[in-house]
Coordinates of N, CA, C and O and ligand atoms in Angstrom, one line a residue:
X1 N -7.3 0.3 -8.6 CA -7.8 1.1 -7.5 C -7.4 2.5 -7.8 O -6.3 2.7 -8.4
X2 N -8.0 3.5 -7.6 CA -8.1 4.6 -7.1 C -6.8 5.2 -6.2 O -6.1 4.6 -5.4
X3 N -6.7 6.9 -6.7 CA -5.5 7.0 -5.7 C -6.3 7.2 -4.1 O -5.9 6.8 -3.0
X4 N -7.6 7.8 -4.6 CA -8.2 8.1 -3.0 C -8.7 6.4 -1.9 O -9.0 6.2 -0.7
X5 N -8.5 5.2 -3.2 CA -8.8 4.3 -2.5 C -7.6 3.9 -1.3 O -6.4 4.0 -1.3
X6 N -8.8 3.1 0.2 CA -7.6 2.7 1.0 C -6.9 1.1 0.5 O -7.3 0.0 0.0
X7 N -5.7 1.7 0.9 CA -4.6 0.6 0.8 C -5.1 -0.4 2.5 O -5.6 -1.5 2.8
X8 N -4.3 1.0 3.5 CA -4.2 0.1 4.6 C -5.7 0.2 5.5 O -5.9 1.4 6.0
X9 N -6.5 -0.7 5.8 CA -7.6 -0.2 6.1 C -7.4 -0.3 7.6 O -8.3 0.2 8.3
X10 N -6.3 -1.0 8.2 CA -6.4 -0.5 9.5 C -5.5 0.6 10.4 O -5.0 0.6 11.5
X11 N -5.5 1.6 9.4 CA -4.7 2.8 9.5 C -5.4 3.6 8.5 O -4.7 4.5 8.2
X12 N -6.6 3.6 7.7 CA -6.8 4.1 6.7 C -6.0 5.1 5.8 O -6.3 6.3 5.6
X13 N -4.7 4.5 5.3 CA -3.9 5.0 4.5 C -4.0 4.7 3.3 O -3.4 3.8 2.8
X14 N -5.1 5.8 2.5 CA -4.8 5.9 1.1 C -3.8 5.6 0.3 O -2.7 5.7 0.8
X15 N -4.1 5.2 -1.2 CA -3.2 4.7 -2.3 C -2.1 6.4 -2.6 O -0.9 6.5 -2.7
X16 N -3.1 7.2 -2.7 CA -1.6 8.8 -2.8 C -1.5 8.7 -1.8 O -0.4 9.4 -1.9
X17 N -1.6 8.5 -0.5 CA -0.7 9.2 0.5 C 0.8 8.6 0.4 O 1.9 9.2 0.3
X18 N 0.4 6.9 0.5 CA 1.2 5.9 0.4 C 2.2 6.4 -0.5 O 3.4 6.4 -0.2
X19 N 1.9 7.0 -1.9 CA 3.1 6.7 -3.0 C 3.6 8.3 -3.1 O 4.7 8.6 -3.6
X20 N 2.8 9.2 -2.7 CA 4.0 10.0 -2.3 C 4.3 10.4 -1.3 O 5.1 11.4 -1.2
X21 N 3.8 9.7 0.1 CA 5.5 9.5 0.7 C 6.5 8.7 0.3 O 7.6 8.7 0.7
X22 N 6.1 8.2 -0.3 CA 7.8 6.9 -1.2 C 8.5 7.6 -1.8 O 9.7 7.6 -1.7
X23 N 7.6 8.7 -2.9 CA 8.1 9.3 -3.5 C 9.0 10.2 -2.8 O 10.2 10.2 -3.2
X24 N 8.6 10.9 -2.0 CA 9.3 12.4 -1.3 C 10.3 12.0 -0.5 O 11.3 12.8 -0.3
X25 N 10.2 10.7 0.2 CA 10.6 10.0 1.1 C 11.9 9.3 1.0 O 12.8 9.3 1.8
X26 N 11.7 8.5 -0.1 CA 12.7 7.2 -0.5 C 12.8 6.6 0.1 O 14.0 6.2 0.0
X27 N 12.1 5.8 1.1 CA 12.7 5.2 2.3 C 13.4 3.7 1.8 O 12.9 3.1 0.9
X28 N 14.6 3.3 2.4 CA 15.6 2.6 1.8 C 14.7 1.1 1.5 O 14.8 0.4 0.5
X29 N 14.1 1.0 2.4 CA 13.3 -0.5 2.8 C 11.8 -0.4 2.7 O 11.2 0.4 3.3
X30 N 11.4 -1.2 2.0 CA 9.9 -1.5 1.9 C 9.5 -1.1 3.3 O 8.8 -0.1 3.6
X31 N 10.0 -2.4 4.5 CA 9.6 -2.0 6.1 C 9.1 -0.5 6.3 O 7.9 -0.4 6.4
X32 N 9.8 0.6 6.3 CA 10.1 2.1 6.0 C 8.4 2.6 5.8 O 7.9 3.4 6.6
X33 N 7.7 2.2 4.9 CA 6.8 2.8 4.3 C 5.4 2.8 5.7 O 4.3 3.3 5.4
X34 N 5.9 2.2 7.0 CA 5.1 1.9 7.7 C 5.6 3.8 8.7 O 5.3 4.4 9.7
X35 N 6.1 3.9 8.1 CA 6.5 5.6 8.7 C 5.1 6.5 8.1 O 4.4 7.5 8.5
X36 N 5.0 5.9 7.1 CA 3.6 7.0 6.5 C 1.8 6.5 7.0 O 1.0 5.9 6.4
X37 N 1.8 6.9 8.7 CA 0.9 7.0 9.1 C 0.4 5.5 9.4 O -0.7 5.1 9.0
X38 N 1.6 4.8 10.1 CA 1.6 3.2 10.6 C 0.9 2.4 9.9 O 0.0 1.7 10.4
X39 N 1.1 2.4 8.3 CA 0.6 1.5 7.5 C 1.0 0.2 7.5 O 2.2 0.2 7.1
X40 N 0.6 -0.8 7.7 CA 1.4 -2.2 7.5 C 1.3 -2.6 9.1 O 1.1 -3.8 9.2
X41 N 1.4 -2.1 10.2 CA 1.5 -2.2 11.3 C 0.2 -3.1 11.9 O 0.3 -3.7 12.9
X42 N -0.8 -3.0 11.3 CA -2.2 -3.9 12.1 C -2.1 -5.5 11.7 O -1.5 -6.5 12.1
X43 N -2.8 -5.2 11.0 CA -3.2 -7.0 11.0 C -2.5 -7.3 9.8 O -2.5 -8.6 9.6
X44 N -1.8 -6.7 9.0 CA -0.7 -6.9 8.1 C -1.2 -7.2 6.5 O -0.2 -7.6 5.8
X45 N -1.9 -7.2 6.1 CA -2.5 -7.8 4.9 C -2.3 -7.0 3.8 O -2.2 -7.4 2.6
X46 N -2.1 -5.4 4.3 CA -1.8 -4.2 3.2 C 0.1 -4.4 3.1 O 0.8 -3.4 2.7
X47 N 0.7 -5.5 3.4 CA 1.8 -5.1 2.8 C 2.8 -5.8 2.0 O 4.0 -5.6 1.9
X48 N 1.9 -7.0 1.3 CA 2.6 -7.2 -0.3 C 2.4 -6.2 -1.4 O 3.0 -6.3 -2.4
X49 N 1.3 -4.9 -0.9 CA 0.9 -3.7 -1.6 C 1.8 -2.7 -1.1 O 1.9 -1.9 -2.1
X50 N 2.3 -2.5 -0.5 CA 2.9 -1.2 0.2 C 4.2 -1.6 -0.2 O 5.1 -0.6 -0.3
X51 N 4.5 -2.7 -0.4 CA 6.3 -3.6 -1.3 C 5.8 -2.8 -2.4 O 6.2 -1.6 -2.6
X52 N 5.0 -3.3 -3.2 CA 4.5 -3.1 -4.3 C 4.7 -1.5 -4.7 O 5.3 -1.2 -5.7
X53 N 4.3 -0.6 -3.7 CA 3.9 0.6 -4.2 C 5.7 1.9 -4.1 O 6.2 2.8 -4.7
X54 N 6.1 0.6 -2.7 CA 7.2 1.4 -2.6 C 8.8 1.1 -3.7 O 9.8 1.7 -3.8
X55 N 8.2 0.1 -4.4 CA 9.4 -0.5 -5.4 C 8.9 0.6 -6.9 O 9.7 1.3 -7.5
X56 N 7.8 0.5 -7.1 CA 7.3 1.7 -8.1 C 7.5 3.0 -8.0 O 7.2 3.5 -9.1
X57 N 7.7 3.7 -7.2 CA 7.3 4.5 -6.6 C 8.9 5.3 -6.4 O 8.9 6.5 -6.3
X58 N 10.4 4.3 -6.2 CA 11.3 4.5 -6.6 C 12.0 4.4 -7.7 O 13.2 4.8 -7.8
X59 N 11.3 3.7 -8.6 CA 11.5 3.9 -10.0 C 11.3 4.8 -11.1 O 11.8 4.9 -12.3
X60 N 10.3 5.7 -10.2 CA 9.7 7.1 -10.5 C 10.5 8.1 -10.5 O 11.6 8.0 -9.8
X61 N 10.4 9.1 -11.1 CA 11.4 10.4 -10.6 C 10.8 11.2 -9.7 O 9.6 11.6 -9.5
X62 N 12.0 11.6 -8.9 CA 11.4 12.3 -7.1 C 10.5 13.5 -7.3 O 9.6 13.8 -6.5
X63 N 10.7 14.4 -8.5 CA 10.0 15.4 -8.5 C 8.9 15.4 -9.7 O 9.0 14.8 -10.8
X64 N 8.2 16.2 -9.4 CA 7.2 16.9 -10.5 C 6.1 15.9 -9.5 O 6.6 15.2 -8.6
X65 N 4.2 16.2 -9.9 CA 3.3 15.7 -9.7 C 3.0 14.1 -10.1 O 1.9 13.8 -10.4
X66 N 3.8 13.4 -10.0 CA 3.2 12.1 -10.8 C 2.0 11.2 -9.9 O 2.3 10.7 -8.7
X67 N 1.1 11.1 -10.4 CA 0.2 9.9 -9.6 C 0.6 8.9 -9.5 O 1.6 8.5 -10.1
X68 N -0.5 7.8 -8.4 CA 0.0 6.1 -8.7 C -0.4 6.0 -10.3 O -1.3 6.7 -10.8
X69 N 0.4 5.0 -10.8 CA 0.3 4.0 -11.1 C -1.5 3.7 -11.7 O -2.2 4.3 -10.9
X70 N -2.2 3.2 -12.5 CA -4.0 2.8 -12.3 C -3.7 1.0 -12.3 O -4.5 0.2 -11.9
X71 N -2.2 0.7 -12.9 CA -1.8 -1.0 -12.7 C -1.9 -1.2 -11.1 O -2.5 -2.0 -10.5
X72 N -1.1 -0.1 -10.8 CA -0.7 -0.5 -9.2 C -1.1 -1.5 -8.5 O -0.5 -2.5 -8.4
X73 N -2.4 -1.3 -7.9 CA -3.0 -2.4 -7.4 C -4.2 -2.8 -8.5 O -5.0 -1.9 -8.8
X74 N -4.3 -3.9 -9.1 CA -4.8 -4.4 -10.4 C -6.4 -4.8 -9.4 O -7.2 -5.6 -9.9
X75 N -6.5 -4.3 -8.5 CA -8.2 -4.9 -8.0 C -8.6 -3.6 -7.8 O -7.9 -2.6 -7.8
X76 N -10.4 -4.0 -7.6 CA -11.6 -3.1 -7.2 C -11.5 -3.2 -5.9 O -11.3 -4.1 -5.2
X77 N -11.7 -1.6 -5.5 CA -11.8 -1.4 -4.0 C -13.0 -2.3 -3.5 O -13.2 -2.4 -2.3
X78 N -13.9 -3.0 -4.3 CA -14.7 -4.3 -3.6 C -13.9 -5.6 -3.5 O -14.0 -6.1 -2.4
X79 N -13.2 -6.1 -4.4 CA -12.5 -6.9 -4.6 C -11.1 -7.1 -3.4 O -10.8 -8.1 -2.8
X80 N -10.5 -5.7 -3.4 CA -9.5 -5.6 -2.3 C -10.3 -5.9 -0.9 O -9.9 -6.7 -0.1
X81 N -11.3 -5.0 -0.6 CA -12.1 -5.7 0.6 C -12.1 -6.7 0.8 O -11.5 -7.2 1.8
X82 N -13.0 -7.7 0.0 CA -13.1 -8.9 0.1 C -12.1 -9.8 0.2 O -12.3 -11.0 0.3
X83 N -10.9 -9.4 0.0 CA -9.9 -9.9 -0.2 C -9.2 -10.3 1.5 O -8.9 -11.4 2.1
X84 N -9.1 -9.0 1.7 CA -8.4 -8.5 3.0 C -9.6 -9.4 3.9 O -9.2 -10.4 4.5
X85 N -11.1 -9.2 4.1 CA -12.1 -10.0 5.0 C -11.6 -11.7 4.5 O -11.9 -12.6 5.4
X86 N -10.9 -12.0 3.4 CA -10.7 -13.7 3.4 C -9.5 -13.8 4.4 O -9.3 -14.9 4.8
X87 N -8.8 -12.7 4.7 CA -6.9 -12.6 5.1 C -7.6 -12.6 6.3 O -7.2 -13.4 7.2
X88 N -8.9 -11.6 6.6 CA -8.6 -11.8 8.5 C -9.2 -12.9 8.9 O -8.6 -13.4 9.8
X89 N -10.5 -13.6 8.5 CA -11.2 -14.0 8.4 C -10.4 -15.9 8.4 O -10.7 -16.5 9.4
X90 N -9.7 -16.7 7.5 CA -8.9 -17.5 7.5 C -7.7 -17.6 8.5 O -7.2 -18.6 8.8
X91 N -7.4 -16.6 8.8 CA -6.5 -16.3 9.9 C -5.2 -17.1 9.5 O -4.6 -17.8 10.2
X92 N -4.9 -16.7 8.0 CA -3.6 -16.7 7.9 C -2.4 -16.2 8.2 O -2.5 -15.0 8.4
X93 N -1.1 -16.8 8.4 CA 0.0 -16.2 8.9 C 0.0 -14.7 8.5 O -0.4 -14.3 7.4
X94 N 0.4 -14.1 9.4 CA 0.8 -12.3 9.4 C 1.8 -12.8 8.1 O 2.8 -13.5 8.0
X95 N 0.8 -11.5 7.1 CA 2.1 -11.1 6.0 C 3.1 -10.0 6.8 O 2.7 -9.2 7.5
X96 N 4.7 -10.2 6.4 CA 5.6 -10.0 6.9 C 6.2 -8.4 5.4 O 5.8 -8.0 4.3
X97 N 6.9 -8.1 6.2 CA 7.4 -7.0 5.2 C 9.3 -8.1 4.9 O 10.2 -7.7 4.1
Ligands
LIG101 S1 -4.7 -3.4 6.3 FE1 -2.8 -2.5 6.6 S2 -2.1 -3.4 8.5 FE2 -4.2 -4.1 8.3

């Protein structure tokens, strides 16, 4: 994915906004990352990605410009849709942070 692609689509929180507030941010806890514009807070499905982005993301060095990741999330912003429409859709257990 894309940095301008969305991560959380029910907060529409973009993949850069996400990784650099992790970056700028540090927040100690994955949970934390729901500080950058209540991501993870809806129907929950964006946040084995938002673990994802915030464990990379401190592995990084805090300063200079660095983008995400193009590994980061390894799907197509079609693919991630359809993904997320099987999560609401099946009405699996709320992923948890
Ligand atoms: S997609 Fe992020 S909480 Fe629903």
């Amino acid at each position: 994915m894309k940095p301008q692609d969305k991560i959380c689509y029910c907060y529409g929180v973009p993949l850069h906004k996400l990784w650099h507030f992790a970056r700028r941010q540090r927040p100690r806890r994955p949970s934390q990352m729901s500080e950058c514009l209540g991501a993870g807070t809806g129907c929950g499905w964006c946040i084995p990605f938002l673990c994802r982005i915030h464990e990379q993301a401190l592995k990084s060095p805090p300063d200079g410009q660095v983008p995400p990741p193009e590994s980061l999330v390894d799907l197509t912003p079609e693919e991630y849709a359809e993904r997320r429409r099987g999560y609401i859709e099946t009405r699996q257990p709320r992923n948890k942070f």
